[in-house]
Amino acid sequence: MAPQQRKPHVCRNPDLIRGVGKYSRSKMYHKRGLWAIKAKNGGAFPKHEKKVADAAPAVKPPKFYPADDVKKPLVNKRKARPTKLRASITPGTVLIILAGRFKGKRVVFLKQLTSGLLLVTGPFKINGVPLRRVNQSYVIATSTKVDISGVDAQKFDDKYFGKKVEKKKTKSEGEFFEAEKEEKNTLPQDKKDDQKSVDAALIKSIESVPDLKSYLGARFSLKAGMKPHELVF
Amino acid sequence: MVKERQGERCRLYTRGTILGYKRSKSNQYPNTSLVQIENVNTKDEVSWYQGKKMAYVYKAKVKKNGSHYRCIWGKVTRPHGNTGIVRAKFKSNLPPKSMGSRVRVFMYPSNI
């Protein structure tokens, strides 16, 4: 039968009380109607032939049995997913960073990276926060949104922010005693250019909203009498 | 704690007072402390603070990691009673001299 919408099956033998049905065995047999099916089929219940299963391919007994039973690890069907993004955080939302070097800064959210961290930018010109990753738990989402349509954040991913792997140099005796610090602490120019290109479109849309620029430049702080559990962000 | 920026105070924590340990009349259980968070006066208001990290900051004579300041981290676990007092567990139990002194209740891990 093709699978159709099946009505949930009603009980044929309702309980009078628990354990005692309304109908006796013989009445139930009559109700089920198997006798009618048998009669239609000439005295026996209709059967269909068993499908012949293909003969299993001949397996040779293995030459080697391991001495102890090898335990198989349990199946793990979990998929790694980035943390669920709060409904209040959408691209263009202004976030308040709660901890770290930039605590209290108001910052624009760009996108969520595959690691689950949020990609965020000051913009740098306005409050000194560069393109940065931030954890969702250390951030408060405000209801202020910035128009982010001009920004292309496609090329940024977790690898962009990872630590650069330095090649190990073999040290000779003389070099060992010299200072090892090279001037690698300056930011590479292409990162500065990325920052400028992302911020250019953002700053335009920020300046079109009155006071938003100074809002983003100011830090958030709790003042006397402020109750965080009553604040609406 | 490097003082790079001057001025601009930025308080991102709520003040709290450590009241003592969880206790009955004659027994105390130092693994849980009781904390009074400022401006929190009812049990329902505590639900916002549940899970938030807290820090007990204190000073010591010996410099550790370049600073005289030290900190014990903990978190708000559950309300205590009906009037906004909160139970907190710290990484290591709070010392008895902390009773009556300040604790910082941060706004993270945040859920807003």
Coordinates of C-alpha atoms in Angstrom, one line a residue:
Chain A
M1 CA 0.0 0.0 0.0
A2 CA 1.3 3.4 -0.8
P3 CA 1.9 5.3 2.5
Q4 CA -1.2 7.5 3.0
Q5 CA -2.3 9.7 5.8
R6 CA -3.1 7.0 8.4
K7 CA -5.7 7.8 11.0
P8 CA -4.5 6.8 14.5
H9 CA -5.9 3.4 15.1
V10 CA -8.9 3.3 17.5
C11 CA -9.0 0.5 20.0
R12 CA -11.4 -2.2 19.0
N13 CA -11.8 -3.6 22.5
P14 CA -12.4 -0.7 24.9
D15 CA -11.7 -1.3 28.6
L16 CA -14.6 -1.6 31.0
I17 CA -12.1 -1.3 33.8
R18 CA -8.4 -1.7 33.6
G19 CA -7.7 -5.3 32.6
V20 CA -11.2 -6.2 31.5
G21 CA -12.2 -5.7 27.9
K22 CA -15.7 -5.1 26.7
Y23 CA -15.7 -8.0 24.2
S24 CA -14.9 -11.7 24.8
R25 CA -12.4 -13.6 22.8
S26 CA -14.9 -15.0 20.3
K27 CA -16.5 -11.6 19.8
M28 CA -13.1 -10.1 19.2
Y29 CA -12.3 -12.7 16.6
H30 CA -15.5 -11.9 14.9
K31 CA -14.8 -8.2 15.1
R32 CA -11.3 -8.5 13.6
G33 CA -12.8 -10.0 10.5
L34 CA -10.0 -12.4 9.6
W35 CA -12.7 -15.0 8.9
A36 CA -14.0 -12.8 6.2
I37 CA -10.6 -12.5 4.6
K38 CA -10.1 -16.2 4.8
A39 CA -13.5 -16.9 3.3
K40 CA -12.7 -14.6 0.4
N41 CA -9.4 -16.4 -0.2
G42 CA -11.0 -19.9 -0.1
G43 CA -10.3 -21.1 3.4
A44 CA -6.7 -20.0 4.1
F45 CA -5.1 -16.7 4.9
P46 CA -3.6 -15.1 1.8
K47 CA 0.2 -15.4 1.7
H48 CA 2.7 -14.0 -0.8
E49 CA 5.9 -15.8 -1.6
K50 CA 9.0 -15.0 0.2
K51 CA 11.5 -13.1 -1.9
V52 CA 14.5 -15.2 -2.6
A53 CA 17.4 -13.6 -1.0
D54 CA 20.6 -13.6 -3.0
A55 CA 23.1 -16.2 -1.7
A56 CA 25.7 -14.4 0.4
P57 CA 29.1 -14.3 -1.4
A58 CA 31.3 -17.1 -0.1
V59 CA 33.5 -15.7 2.7
K60 CA 36.8 -17.4 3.4
P61 CA 37.5 -17.9 7.1
P62 CA 40.1 -15.2 8.1
K63 CA 43.7 -16.4 8.6
F64 CA 44.3 -14.3 11.7
Y65 CA 42.2 -13.8 14.8
P66 CA 43.4 -11.1 17.2
A67 CA 44.1 -12.4 20.7
D68 CA 42.0 -9.9 22.6
D69 CA 38.8 -8.3 21.5
V70 CA 39.5 -5.0 19.9
K71 CA 37.1 -2.3 21.2
K72 CA 35.6 -0.1 18.6
P73 CA 35.1 3.5 19.5
L74 CA 31.4 4.6 19.7
V75 CA 29.9 6.4 16.8
N76 CA 30.0 10.2 17.1
K77 CA 27.6 12.0 14.7
R78 CA 28.1 15.5 16.2
K79 CA 29.0 18.2 13.8
A80 CA 31.1 21.2 14.8
R81 CA 29.1 24.3 14.4
P82 CA 29.8 27.9 15.3
T83 CA 28.1 29.2 18.4
K84 CA 24.6 30.2 18.0
L85 CA 24.4 33.9 17.3
R86 CA 22.0 35.8 19.6
A87 CA 19.0 37.2 17.9
S88 CA 19.9 40.7 19.0
I89 CA 23.2 40.5 17.1
T90 CA 22.8 41.2 13.4
P91 CA 25.4 42.6 10.9
G92 CA 25.7 46.3 11.6
T93 CA 24.7 46.2 15.2
V94 CA 26.6 48.4 17.6
L95 CA 28.1 46.2 20.4
I96 CA 29.7 47.1 23.7
I97 CA 32.8 45.2 24.5
L98 CA 32.9 44.2 28.2
A99 CA 36.4 43.0 28.8
G100 CA 39.9 43.2 27.5
R101 CA 41.9 46.0 26.2
F102 CA 39.0 47.7 24.6
K103 CA 36.5 47.3 27.4
G104 CA 33.6 49.8 27.2
K105 CA 34.2 50.6 23.6
R106 CA 31.2 50.7 21.3
V107 CA 32.0 48.9 18.1
V108 CA 30.3 47.8 14.9
F109 CA 29.6 44.1 14.3
L110 CA 30.5 42.8 10.8
K111 CA 30.0 39.0 10.7
Q112 CA 30.4 35.8 12.6
L113 CA 33.4 33.7 11.7
T114 CA 33.4 30.0 11.4
S115 CA 35.0 29.6 14.8
G116 CA 32.0 31.3 16.4
L117 CA 33.8 34.5 17.2
L118 CA 32.4 37.8 16.1
L119 CA 34.3 40.0 13.6
V120 CA 34.2 43.5 14.7
T121 CA 35.7 46.9 13.8
G122 CA 35.8 50.3 15.6
P123 CA 36.0 51.8 13.0
F124 CA 39.6 52.4 13.7
K125 CA 39.6 56.1 12.9
I126 CA 36.7 56.7 15.3
N127 CA 37.6 54.8 18.4
G128 CA 40.9 52.9 17.8
V129 CA 39.5 49.4 17.7
P130 CA 40.9 47.6 14.6
L131 CA 39.4 44.6 12.8
R132 CA 39.2 42.2 15.7
R133 CA 37.6 39.0 16.8
V134 CA 35.5 39.1 20.0
N135 CA 33.6 36.4 21.8
Q136 CA 29.9 36.7 21.9
S137 CA 29.7 36.3 25.7
Y138 CA 31.9 39.3 26.3
V139 CA 29.7 41.7 24.4
I140 CA 26.4 43.5 24.9
A141 CA 24.3 44.1 21.8
T142 CA 22.6 47.5 21.6
S143 CA 19.6 48.2 19.5
T144 CA 21.5 50.7 17.4
K145 CA 22.2 49.5 13.9
V146 CA 24.6 50.8 11.3
D147 CA 24.1 50.4 7.6
I148 CA 26.7 47.9 6.6
S149 CA 25.8 47.2 3.0
G150 CA 28.9 48.9 1.5
V151 CA 31.3 46.7 3.5
D152 CA 32.9 43.6 2.0
A153 CA 33.9 41.3 4.8
Q154 CA 34.2 38.2 2.7
K155 CA 38.0 37.8 2.8
F156 CA 38.3 37.8 6.6
D157 CA 38.3 34.5 8.4
D158 CA 40.0 33.0 11.4
K159 CA 43.2 32.3 9.5
Y160 CA 43.6 36.0 8.8
F161 CA 43.8 36.6 12.5
G162 CA 46.0 33.6 13.4
K163 CA 49.5 33.9 14.6
K164 CA 52.1 34.0 11.9
V165 CA 54.2 30.9 11.8
E166 CA 57.9 31.8 11.8
K167 CA 60.5 29.7 10.2
K168 CA 63.0 28.3 12.6
K169 CA 66.4 29.6 11.8
T170 CA 69.4 27.5 12.7
K171 CA 71.6 29.5 15.1
S172 CA 75.3 29.6 14.8
E173 CA 77.5 30.3 17.9
G174 CA 78.0 34.0 17.1
E175 CA 74.3 34.7 16.4
F176 CA 73.2 33.0 19.5
F177 CA 74.6 35.7 21.7
E178 CA 73.3 38.5 19.7
A179 CA 69.9 40.0 20.2
E180 CA 67.3 37.8 18.6
K181 CA 64.4 40.3 18.3
E182 CA 63.9 41.4 14.8
E183 CA 61.5 44.3 14.2
K184 CA 58.5 42.1 13.5
N185 CA 56.3 44.0 15.8
T186 CA 55.0 46.5 13.1
L187 CA 51.7 45.7 11.5
P188 CA 52.1 44.6 7.9
Q189 CA 50.9 47.2 5.4
D190 CA 48.3 45.0 3.8
K191 CA 46.5 44.7 7.1
K192 CA 46.4 48.4 7.4
D193 CA 45.0 48.7 3.9
D194 CA 42.3 46.1 4.7
Q195 CA 41.3 48.2 7.7
K196 CA 41.1 51.4 5.6
S197 CA 39.0 49.7 3.0
V198 CA 36.5 48.3 5.5
D199 CA 36.3 51.5 7.4
A200 CA 35.8 53.8 4.4
A201 CA 32.4 52.5 3.6
L202 CA 31.4 52.3 7.2
I203 CA 32.5 55.8 8.1
K204 CA 30.3 57.2 5.3
S205 CA 27.2 55.5 6.6
I206 CA 28.1 56.5 10.2
E207 CA 28.5 60.1 9.4
S208 CA 25.1 60.2 7.7
V209 CA 23.5 59.5 11.1
P210 CA 23.6 62.5 13.5
D211 CA 25.7 62.0 16.7
L212 CA 26.6 58.4 15.8
K213 CA 30.2 59.2 15.3
S214 CA 30.6 60.7 18.8
Y215 CA 28.5 57.8 20.2
L216 CA 30.9 55.3 18.8
G217 CA 33.9 57.3 20.0
A218 CA 32.7 57.5 23.6
R219 CA 33.1 54.6 26.1
F220 CA 30.3 53.0 28.0
S221 CA 30.6 53.0 31.7
L222 CA 28.3 52.3 34.6
K223 CA 27.6 55.3 36.7
A224 CA 26.2 55.7 40.2
G225 CA 22.7 54.4 40.5
M226 CA 22.7 52.5 37.2
K227 CA 21.3 49.0 37.6
P228 CA 22.5 46.7 34.8
H229 CA 19.6 44.4 35.3
E230 CA 17.2 47.2 34.6
L231 CA 19.0 48.8 31.7
V232 CA 17.7 48.4 28.2
F233 CA 20.5 48.5 25.7
Chain B
M1 CA 47.9 46.5 34.9
V2 CA 49.6 49.0 32.8
K3 CA 48.3 52.5 33.2
E4 CA 48.4 53.7 29.6
R5 CA 45.4 55.9 29.4
Q6 CA 44.9 58.6 31.9
G7 CA 41.6 59.6 33.5
E8 CA 38.6 58.2 31.7
R9 CA 37.1 56.0 34.3
C10 CA 35.3 53.0 32.9
R11 CA 33.4 50.9 35.4
L12 CA 32.0 47.9 33.7
Y13 CA 31.2 46.0 36.9
T14 CA 28.6 46.3 39.7
R15 CA 29.8 46.7 43.2
G16 CA 29.1 44.0 45.7
T17 CA 29.8 43.3 49.4
I18 CA 31.0 40.0 50.7
L19 CA 28.8 39.2 53.7
G20 CA 30.3 36.0 54.9
Y21 CA 30.1 32.3 54.2
K22 CA 27.0 30.2 53.6
R23 CA 26.1 29.1 57.1
S24 CA 23.6 27.8 59.6
K25 CA 23.6 29.1 63.2
S26 CA 26.7 27.3 64.3
N27 CA 28.2 25.8 61.2
Q28 CA 29.7 27.6 58.2
Y29 CA 30.5 26.2 54.8
P30 CA 33.4 28.3 53.4
N31 CA 33.2 27.0 49.8
T32 CA 30.2 29.2 49.1
S33 CA 30.1 32.9 50.0
L34 CA 27.2 35.2 50.3
V35 CA 27.4 38.5 48.4
Q36 CA 25.2 41.5 48.5
I37 CA 25.0 43.1 45.0
E38 CA 24.3 46.9 45.0
N39 CA 20.8 47.8 44.0
V40 CA 19.6 44.3 43.8
N41 CA 16.8 43.8 46.2
T42 CA 14.6 41.0 45.1
K43 CA 15.0 37.4 44.1
D44 CA 13.7 38.1 40.6
E45 CA 16.3 40.7 39.9
V46 CA 19.0 38.2 40.7
S47 CA 18.2 36.1 37.7
W48 CA 20.0 38.6 35.5
Y49 CA 23.2 38.2 37.5
Q50 CA 23.2 34.4 37.6
G51 CA 26.4 33.0 36.0
K52 CA 28.1 36.4 35.9
K53 CA 31.8 36.4 36.8
M54 CA 33.0 38.1 40.0
A55 CA 36.4 39.1 41.2
Y56 CA 37.6 39.7 44.7
V57 CA 40.6 42.1 44.4
Y58 CA 43.1 42.5 47.1
K59 CA 46.6 43.8 47.7
A60 CA 49.6 42.0 49.0
K61 CA 53.1 42.9 49.9
V62 CA 55.0 40.7 47.5
K63 CA 54.8 41.5 43.8
K64 CA 53.4 38.7 41.7
N65 CA 53.5 39.0 37.9
G66 CA 54.7 42.5 38.3
S67 CA 51.8 43.7 40.5
H68 CA 50.9 44.1 44.1
Y69 CA 47.3 43.4 43.2
R70 CA 45.8 39.9 43.3
C71 CA 42.5 38.6 42.4
I72 CA 40.3 35.6 43.2
W73 CA 37.8 34.8 40.4
G74 CA 34.3 33.4 41.0
K75 CA 30.8 33.5 39.8
V76 CA 27.3 34.1 40.9
T77 CA 25.6 30.7 41.4
R78 CA 22.1 31.3 42.7
P79 CA 20.0 33.6 44.8
H80 CA 20.0 33.3 48.5
G81 CA 16.7 34.1 50.2
N82 CA 14.1 36.6 48.9
T83 CA 15.9 39.9 49.2
G84 CA 18.5 39.9 46.5
I85 CA 21.4 38.3 48.3
V86 CA 23.4 36.0 46.1
R87 CA 25.4 32.9 46.6
A88 CA 28.8 32.8 44.9
K89 CA 31.5 30.2 44.4
F90 CA 35.1 31.2 43.9
K91 CA 38.0 29.4 42.4
S92 CA 39.5 29.1 45.9
N93 CA 37.5 29.9 49.0
L94 CA 37.5 33.5 50.0
P95 CA 39.7 34.4 53.0
P96 CA 37.8 35.5 56.2
K97 CA 39.3 38.9 56.0
S98 CA 37.3 39.5 52.9
M99 CA 34.1 39.7 54.9
G100 CA 32.6 43.2 54.5
S101 CA 34.9 44.1 51.7
R102 CA 34.3 44.9 48.0
V103 CA 33.7 42.4 45.2
R104 CA 33.3 43.3 41.5
V105 CA 30.4 41.7 39.7
F106 CA 31.0 41.9 36.0
M107 CA 28.5 41.9 33.2
Y108 CA 30.0 38.9 31.4
P109 CA 29.2 36.2 30.3
S110 CA 26.5 38.3 28.8
N111 CA 23.2 37.2 27.4
I112 CA 21.8 40.5 26.1

